Every structure is written in C-alpha cells, then in structure tokens.
Protein backbone atom coordinates (compact mmCIF):
# COMPACT_ATOMS: atom_id res chain seq x y z
CA UNK A 1 -228.60 21.01 111.30
CA UNK A 2 -230.22 18.96 113.79
CA UNK A 3 -233.25 17.09 113.24
CA UNK A 4 -235.73 19.69 114.72
CA UNK A 5 -234.56 22.12 112.60
CA UNK A 6 -234.82 19.97 109.47
CA UNK A 7 -238.39 18.29 109.91
CA UNK A 8 -240.15 19.87 112.67
CA UNK A 9 -243.74 20.41 112.07
CA UNK A 10 -244.89 23.71 113.89
CA UNK A 11 -244.33 22.44 117.71
CA UNK A 12 -245.22 24.89 120.34
CA UNK A 13 -242.31 26.04 121.69
CA UNK A 14 -241.33 29.53 123.64
CA UNK A 15 -239.01 30.60 120.85
CA UNK A 16 -237.53 34.29 122.37
CA UNK A 17 -239.52 33.17 125.57
CA UNK A 18 -242.60 33.62 123.67
CA UNK A 19 -245.50 30.49 124.51
CA UNK A 20 -248.03 31.24 121.95
CA UNK A 21 -245.18 30.56 119.00
CA UNK A 22 -244.81 27.75 116.69
CA UNK A 23 -241.58 27.00 114.61
CA UNK A 24 -241.12 24.99 110.90
CA UNK A 25 -238.21 22.67 109.67
CA UNK A 26 -236.37 23.79 106.58
CA UNK A 27 -235.11 20.29 104.76
CA UNK A 28 -232.83 23.11 102.45
CA UNK A 29 -230.74 23.71 105.73
CA UNK A 30 -227.12 23.29 105.18
CA UNK A 31 -224.13 22.90 107.62
CA UNK A 32 -222.97 26.03 110.06
CA UNK A 33 -219.10 26.74 109.70
CA UNK A 34 -217.33 28.21 112.39
CA UNK A 35 -214.04 30.34 112.49
CA UNK A 36 -213.23 30.29 116.31
CA UNK A 37 -210.03 31.18 117.96
CA UNK A 38 -209.69 30.76 122.29
CA UNK A 39 -207.62 31.92 124.62
CA UNK A 40 -206.86 30.47 128.44
CA UNK A 41 -204.47 31.26 130.85
CA UNK A 42 -204.70 29.18 134.62
CA UNK A 43 -202.75 29.21 137.80
CA UNK A 44 -203.02 27.24 140.92
CA UNK A 45 -200.68 28.39 144.01
CA UNK A 46 -201.36 26.53 147.49
CA UNK A 47 -203.53 29.93 148.93
CA UNK A 48 -204.67 31.31 144.99
CA UNK A 49 -205.89 29.69 142.11
CA UNK A 50 -207.57 31.30 139.04
CA UNK A 51 -208.54 30.88 135.31
CA UNK A 52 -209.30 33.37 132.33
CA UNK A 53 -210.73 32.31 128.85
CA UNK A 54 -211.65 34.30 125.93
CA UNK A 55 -212.91 33.50 122.45
CA UNK A 56 -214.26 35.49 119.27
CA UNK A 57 -216.19 32.97 117.13
CA UNK A 58 -217.52 34.08 113.50
CA UNK A 59 -220.29 31.59 112.30
CA UNK A 60 -221.02 31.35 108.67
CA UNK A 61 -224.54 29.60 107.54
CA UNK A 62 -225.93 29.87 111.21
CA UNK A 63 -228.94 28.49 111.49
CA UNK A 64 -231.85 30.81 113.12
CA UNK A 65 -235.68 30.64 113.87
CA UNK A 66 -236.85 33.52 111.75
CA UNK A 67 -240.68 35.32 111.95
CA UNK A 68 -242.63 33.85 108.96
CA UNK A 69 -246.44 34.86 109.79
CA UNK A 70 -248.98 34.53 112.58
CA UNK A 71 -252.87 32.73 112.68
CA UNK A 72 -255.69 33.83 114.76
CA UNK A 73 -255.91 31.30 118.34
CA UNK A 74 -259.25 32.54 119.27
CA UNK A 75 -262.40 33.93 117.32
CA UNK A 76 -262.24 38.10 116.87
CA UNK A 77 -264.93 37.90 119.26
CA UNK A 78 -263.12 36.74 122.53
CA UNK A 79 -261.97 39.77 124.90
CA UNK A 80 -258.06 39.65 124.55
CA UNK A 81 -254.86 41.21 125.74
CA UNK A 82 -254.53 44.04 123.59
CA UNK A 83 -250.36 44.28 123.80
CA UNK A 84 -247.93 41.70 124.74
CA UNK A 85 -245.23 44.80 123.25
CA UNK A 86 -243.82 42.62 121.01
CA UNK A 87 -241.95 43.97 117.85
CA UNK A 88 -243.88 42.70 115.20
CA UNK A 89 -242.64 44.90 112.04
CA UNK A 90 -240.88 41.32 110.74
CA UNK A 91 -244.75 40.31 110.59
CA UNK A 92 -246.38 40.91 107.10
CA UNK A 93 -249.67 42.97 106.96
CA UNK A 94 -252.53 41.21 108.36
CA UNK A 95 -254.40 41.94 104.64
CA UNK A 96 -256.68 44.83 105.01
CA UNK A 97 -258.17 44.43 108.69
CA UNK A 98 -256.04 47.50 110.61
CA UNK A 99 -257.78 46.60 114.16
CA UNK A 100 -255.84 43.05 114.22
CA UNK A 101 -253.48 43.59 116.50
CA UNK A 102 -250.72 40.94 115.98
CA UNK A 103 -249.22 41.15 119.42
CA UNK A 104 -252.68 40.36 121.20
CA UNK A 105 -252.24 37.06 123.14
CA UNK A 106 -254.48 35.46 120.73
CA UNK A 107 -252.23 35.20 117.70
CA UNK A 108 -249.82 32.71 117.48
CA UNK A 109 -246.44 33.49 115.90
CA UNK A 110 -244.86 31.63 113.27
CA UNK A 111 -240.94 30.67 112.50
CA UNK A 112 -238.65 29.12 110.26
CA UNK A 113 -235.99 27.93 110.27
CA UNK A 114 -233.27 29.50 107.89
CA UNK A 115 -229.70 30.26 107.49
CA UNK A 116 -228.11 33.75 107.83
CA UNK A 117 -224.74 34.91 105.96
CA UNK A 118 -222.91 35.51 109.63
CA UNK A 119 -223.28 35.72 113.06
CA UNK A 120 -220.21 36.34 115.25
CA UNK A 121 -219.85 35.84 119.09
CA UNK A 122 -217.13 37.11 121.39
CA UNK A 123 -216.60 36.85 125.26
CA UNK A 124 -214.72 35.23 128.18
CA UNK A 125 -214.66 34.43 132.13
CA UNK A 126 -212.65 34.64 134.75
CA UNK A 127 -213.05 32.85 138.04
CA UNK A 128 -210.67 32.48 141.37
CA UNK A 129 -210.45 31.60 145.25
CA UNK A 130 -208.01 33.01 147.48
CA UNK A 131 -207.82 31.48 150.88
CA UNK A 132 -207.83 33.98 153.29
CA UNK A 133 -207.10 31.76 156.53
CA UNK A 134 -207.06 27.86 157.26
CA UNK A 135 -210.83 26.63 156.62
CA UNK A 136 -211.83 30.32 155.15
CA UNK A 137 -211.59 30.81 151.07
CA UNK A 138 -213.00 33.74 149.03
CA UNK A 139 -214.03 32.75 145.15
CA UNK A 140 -215.78 34.76 142.16
CA UNK A 141 -216.49 34.58 138.76
CA UNK A 142 -217.60 36.81 135.91
CA UNK A 143 -218.74 35.97 132.16
CA UNK A 144 -219.82 37.63 129.27
CA UNK A 145 -221.03 36.99 125.70
CA UNK A 146 -222.34 39.02 123.01
CA UNK A 147 -223.73 37.59 119.59
CA UNK A 148 -224.39 39.43 116.64
CA UNK A 149 -226.68 38.77 113.60
CA UNK A 150 -224.50 40.85 111.09
CA UNK A 151 -227.17 39.92 108.19
CA UNK A 152 -231.00 39.32 109.74
CA UNK A 153 -233.52 38.68 106.94
CA UNK A 154 -237.48 38.93 107.05
CA UNK A 155 -239.28 36.26 105.80
CA UNK A 156 -242.10 37.31 103.11
CA UNK A 157 -245.06 35.00 103.57
CA UNK A 158 -246.55 35.61 99.56
CA UNK A 159 -242.98 34.79 98.21
CA UNK A 160 -242.15 32.32 100.01
CA UNK A 161 -238.65 33.46 100.64
CA UNK A 162 -236.41 35.30 102.78
CA UNK A 163 -234.83 38.85 102.05
CA UNK A 164 -232.14 41.10 104.16
CA UNK A 165 -232.92 43.33 106.40
CA UNK A 166 -230.52 46.44 106.89
CA UNK A 167 -228.44 46.52 109.44
CA UNK A 168 -226.99 44.33 112.26
CA UNK A 169 -228.44 43.03 115.54
CA UNK A 170 -228.03 41.09 118.49
CA UNK A 171 -228.71 37.32 118.29
CA UNK A 172 -231.66 35.89 120.66
CA UNK A 173 -231.12 33.92 123.82
CA UNK A 174 -227.70 35.45 124.92
CA UNK A 175 -227.23 35.51 128.56
CA UNK A 176 -225.96 38.58 129.80
CA UNK A 177 -223.26 39.54 132.00
CA UNK A 178 -222.96 37.85 135.58
CA UNK A 179 -221.03 37.04 138.22
CA UNK A 180 -220.53 35.66 141.61
CA UNK A 181 -219.27 36.11 144.68
CA UNK A 182 -218.14 33.39 147.34
CA UNK A 183 -217.71 32.66 151.07
CA UNK A 184 -216.76 29.07 151.68
CA UNK A 185 -216.03 27.70 155.01
CA UNK A 186 -214.27 24.53 154.92
CA UNK A 187 -212.57 21.54 156.86
CA UNK A 188 -209.15 22.65 158.14
CA UNK A 189 -207.92 19.28 157.52
CA UNK A 190 -209.11 19.79 153.72
CA UNK A 191 -205.50 19.55 151.40
CA UNK A 192 -206.14 19.04 147.62
CA UNK A 193 -209.63 16.97 148.36
CA UNK A 194 -213.07 18.22 148.92
CA UNK A 195 -212.67 17.51 152.67
CA UNK A 196 -214.90 16.62 155.31
CA UNK A 197 -217.22 19.11 155.33
CA UNK A 198 -217.82 22.68 153.58
CA UNK A 199 -220.66 25.13 153.66
CA UNK A 200 -220.62 28.28 151.05
CA UNK A 201 -222.50 31.02 150.89
CA UNK A 202 -223.12 32.61 147.13
CA UNK A 203 -224.45 36.00 145.67
CA UNK A 204 -225.10 35.58 142.10
CA UNK A 205 -225.42 39.42 140.44
CA UNK A 206 -226.69 39.01 136.86
CA UNK A 207 -226.87 42.47 134.85
CA UNK A 208 -229.73 43.42 132.49
CA UNK A 209 -230.24 42.07 129.14
CA UNK A 210 -230.82 45.09 126.83
CA UNK A 211 -229.20 44.19 123.46
CA UNK A 212 -231.96 41.59 122.36
CA UNK A 213 -232.80 40.89 118.62
CA UNK A 214 -235.36 43.58 117.71
CA UNK A 215 -236.94 41.92 114.54
CA UNK A 216 -237.70 38.32 116.57
CA UNK A 217 -239.41 39.88 119.12
CA UNK A 218 -237.85 39.30 121.76
CA UNK A 219 -238.13 41.08 124.66
CA UNK A 220 -235.20 42.98 127.61
CA UNK A 221 -234.91 41.59 131.18
CA UNK A 222 -234.06 43.30 133.96
CA UNK A 223 -230.98 42.34 136.26
CA UNK A 224 -231.19 40.93 139.81
CA UNK A 225 -228.78 39.52 142.55
CA UNK A 226 -229.39 36.45 144.39
CA UNK A 227 -228.35 34.10 147.58
CA UNK A 228 -227.75 30.98 148.14
CA UNK A 229 -225.74 28.60 150.43
CA UNK A 230 -224.60 25.28 149.59
CA UNK A 231 -222.86 22.24 151.88
CA UNK A 232 -222.20 19.13 152.12
CA UNK A 233 -220.68 16.71 155.11
CA UNK A 234 -219.27 13.20 154.33
CA UNK A 235 -220.66 11.03 156.83
CA UNK A 236 -217.90 8.09 155.84
CA UNK A 237 -216.05 7.02 152.67
CA UNK A 238 -219.58 5.63 150.90
CA UNK A 239 -221.88 8.00 152.01
CA UNK A 240 -222.02 12.42 152.08
CA UNK A 241 -224.75 14.27 152.60
CA UNK A 242 -225.90 17.74 150.88
CA UNK A 243 -228.16 20.43 151.21
CA UNK A 244 -228.55 23.82 149.51
CA UNK A 245 -230.75 26.58 150.27
CA UNK A 246 -231.58 28.71 146.73
CA UNK A 247 -233.15 32.22 146.76
CA UNK A 248 -232.36 32.94 150.66
CA UNK A 249 -234.22 35.65 150.48
CA UNK A 250 -237.03 35.24 148.61
CA UNK A 251 -236.31 37.27 145.85
CA UNK A 252 -238.81 37.62 143.27
CA UNK A 253 -236.90 37.95 139.82
CA UNK A 254 -237.14 36.17 136.29
CA UNK A 255 -233.97 34.58 133.75
CA UNK A 256 -233.28 36.17 130.66
CA UNK A 257 -234.63 33.06 129.32
CA UNK A 258 -237.81 32.98 131.12
CA UNK A 259 -241.19 32.40 129.07
CA UNK A 260 -243.38 35.56 128.78
CA UNK A 261 -246.80 35.88 129.69
CA UNK A 262 -249.79 38.76 129.61
CA UNK A 263 -251.91 39.33 132.95
CA UNK A 264 -255.53 38.54 131.80
CA UNK A 265 -256.16 40.68 134.71
CA UNK A 266 -254.59 43.98 134.58
CA UNK A 267 -253.23 43.38 130.99
CA UNK A 268 -249.45 44.24 131.73
CA UNK A 269 -246.67 41.72 130.32
CA UNK A 270 -244.67 39.92 132.87
CA UNK A 271 -242.16 36.71 133.01
CA UNK A 272 -242.51 33.42 134.51
CA UNK A 273 -240.83 33.82 137.50
CA UNK A 274 -238.40 32.11 138.86
CA UNK A 275 -238.56 29.49 142.25
CA UNK A 276 -238.91 32.01 145.62
CA UNK A 277 -236.96 30.27 148.69
CA UNK A 278 -236.18 26.29 147.65
CA UNK A 279 -234.44 24.25 150.46
CA UNK A 280 -233.14 20.51 149.27
CA UNK A 281 -231.61 18.29 151.17
CA UNK A 282 -229.85 14.64 149.62
CA UNK A 283 -227.78 12.03 150.11
CA UNK A 284 -224.99 10.52 147.97
CA UNK A 285 -223.93 6.72 148.10
CA UNK A 286 -221.46 4.73 146.42
CA UNK A 287 -220.74 1.20 146.56
C-alpha cells in the first residue's frame, strides 16, 4: 500500500468519478499479491509489422476504496439536486429521516481503503502497421481489459467493520474496449528512422463501459469516436517542429474517467466534457 492508502485523512478526490467524495486511509492494509501470466508475439518485416499481447492476473488482498458513510455538505433547507443516479445501496440508512436522499449533490460520500480477498484481470492488445505504398502506411490497434472483484464488501459504520456482499462485480475505473486506426503519410526516403516529415490522420474509437462497480456507485458511460491529426517536420539535425489537432470535428464526448457533474438548472446528470477542437504547435531542440 502507498502512503495515501495508508494515512490519507479525508482528501476530496473524484473516486468513481464523483467530486464530492473523500477517502480515509487504513494503516492496517497488507500488501497485495499478484499471480500473473503474460504472453506476447511480435513480427517485423519490410512492409508489415505487428505485435499482440495477452495477460491474466489474479490479485489477492487487492486494495480498494469502499463506501463507508456520508455527511451533509449544506443545510437541508438549501434546494439541492435530488438525484445523481448513484447506486447508494452500499451506504448505511440515514437514521430515521427517510426524506434525506443520499444521492443528492449536497451529500459527501465517504470511502475507506480495505483489502478485498481476490480480484482478477484479463485482457490484451493487438497492433500493427502495413505500408501500402512508398510514403504511405495504415496502422491500427485494439485493446481490452476486464477487471472483476470476486469478493466485494461493504462497510458497516456502526460497527466499523467490512462485511461481504454476495456475488462478484466489476472493478472500478477500468477503461473499456478501445481501438484506433490511422493513415500515415511520411517522407518516402524513410527507411528505419523517423524520416524528415510525417502526417498522420487518426480515428480513435471507444466502446461504452457498462460493466461497472455498482456497490461503489460507479456510473456507465457511452462510447464515442474522435478524429485527430498529428505531424512533424525535421528542420535539421537539432530542430524539429511538431503539430497536432485533437478532436478534429469538435465532438462532444466524455471519457470513462471523466468527473461526474450535476446541472443545477435542469437537474440532470452529466460529465465533465473533454476538450473540443484543439490545435497545438511546438518545437523540439537538441543540443
């Protein structure tokens, strides 16, 4: 366990993407044990190259932040968003006040670090590039990881203990199936090095993530596709100019790790959106 997991004292961090949440450390955590198998293959020819990797890991005593309790952030008289669509089944009941909604935006959700008995991961990645003609190549990749918590727990605040929850569920913050495909135009004189110039058009596709950690209040996110352009020009041996255009078509999207926000006017749930059309330029010098 790292220092934050051992000794943190209620810092506000966006756990499972909720900003109004905080976490307490646990100095009784024990180290994780990972049993992992990796397999990979790689090939490189004059006009085609590829690589593929796969892995499976079983982690014992996996360290996880688990919901523990909640507190009111503002007086009940202040009008608050009544529903952030959080699954609050992992939080204890709020005494004898049934009208208090634990999912309201005014409530701060607390988490505690603990060890869960067993978690598993498996996934892999495939990537490759083929030169279709002199100075032109197509490349692509796809990657996937699945994480499962086989022994989820909940925290009983009154007893200050963790108790098991029946069944398995997803681990939080696992990036969904994703891939990209690109068309690269480059200096025809390029051999094994980077060449004098290169321009690449890239489409990145991310699937929706619907396998989420329900007991932690994690929310699903929809998929998206964005397009980008990257390029460079080697001025001389010491100076290189770079440029990139991210989100070329100004798509409105959110990553699976994006922070969850509530709109106080429409009382709807949303996510912090990723940047729109973004153009950057730079220069790299070596001396």
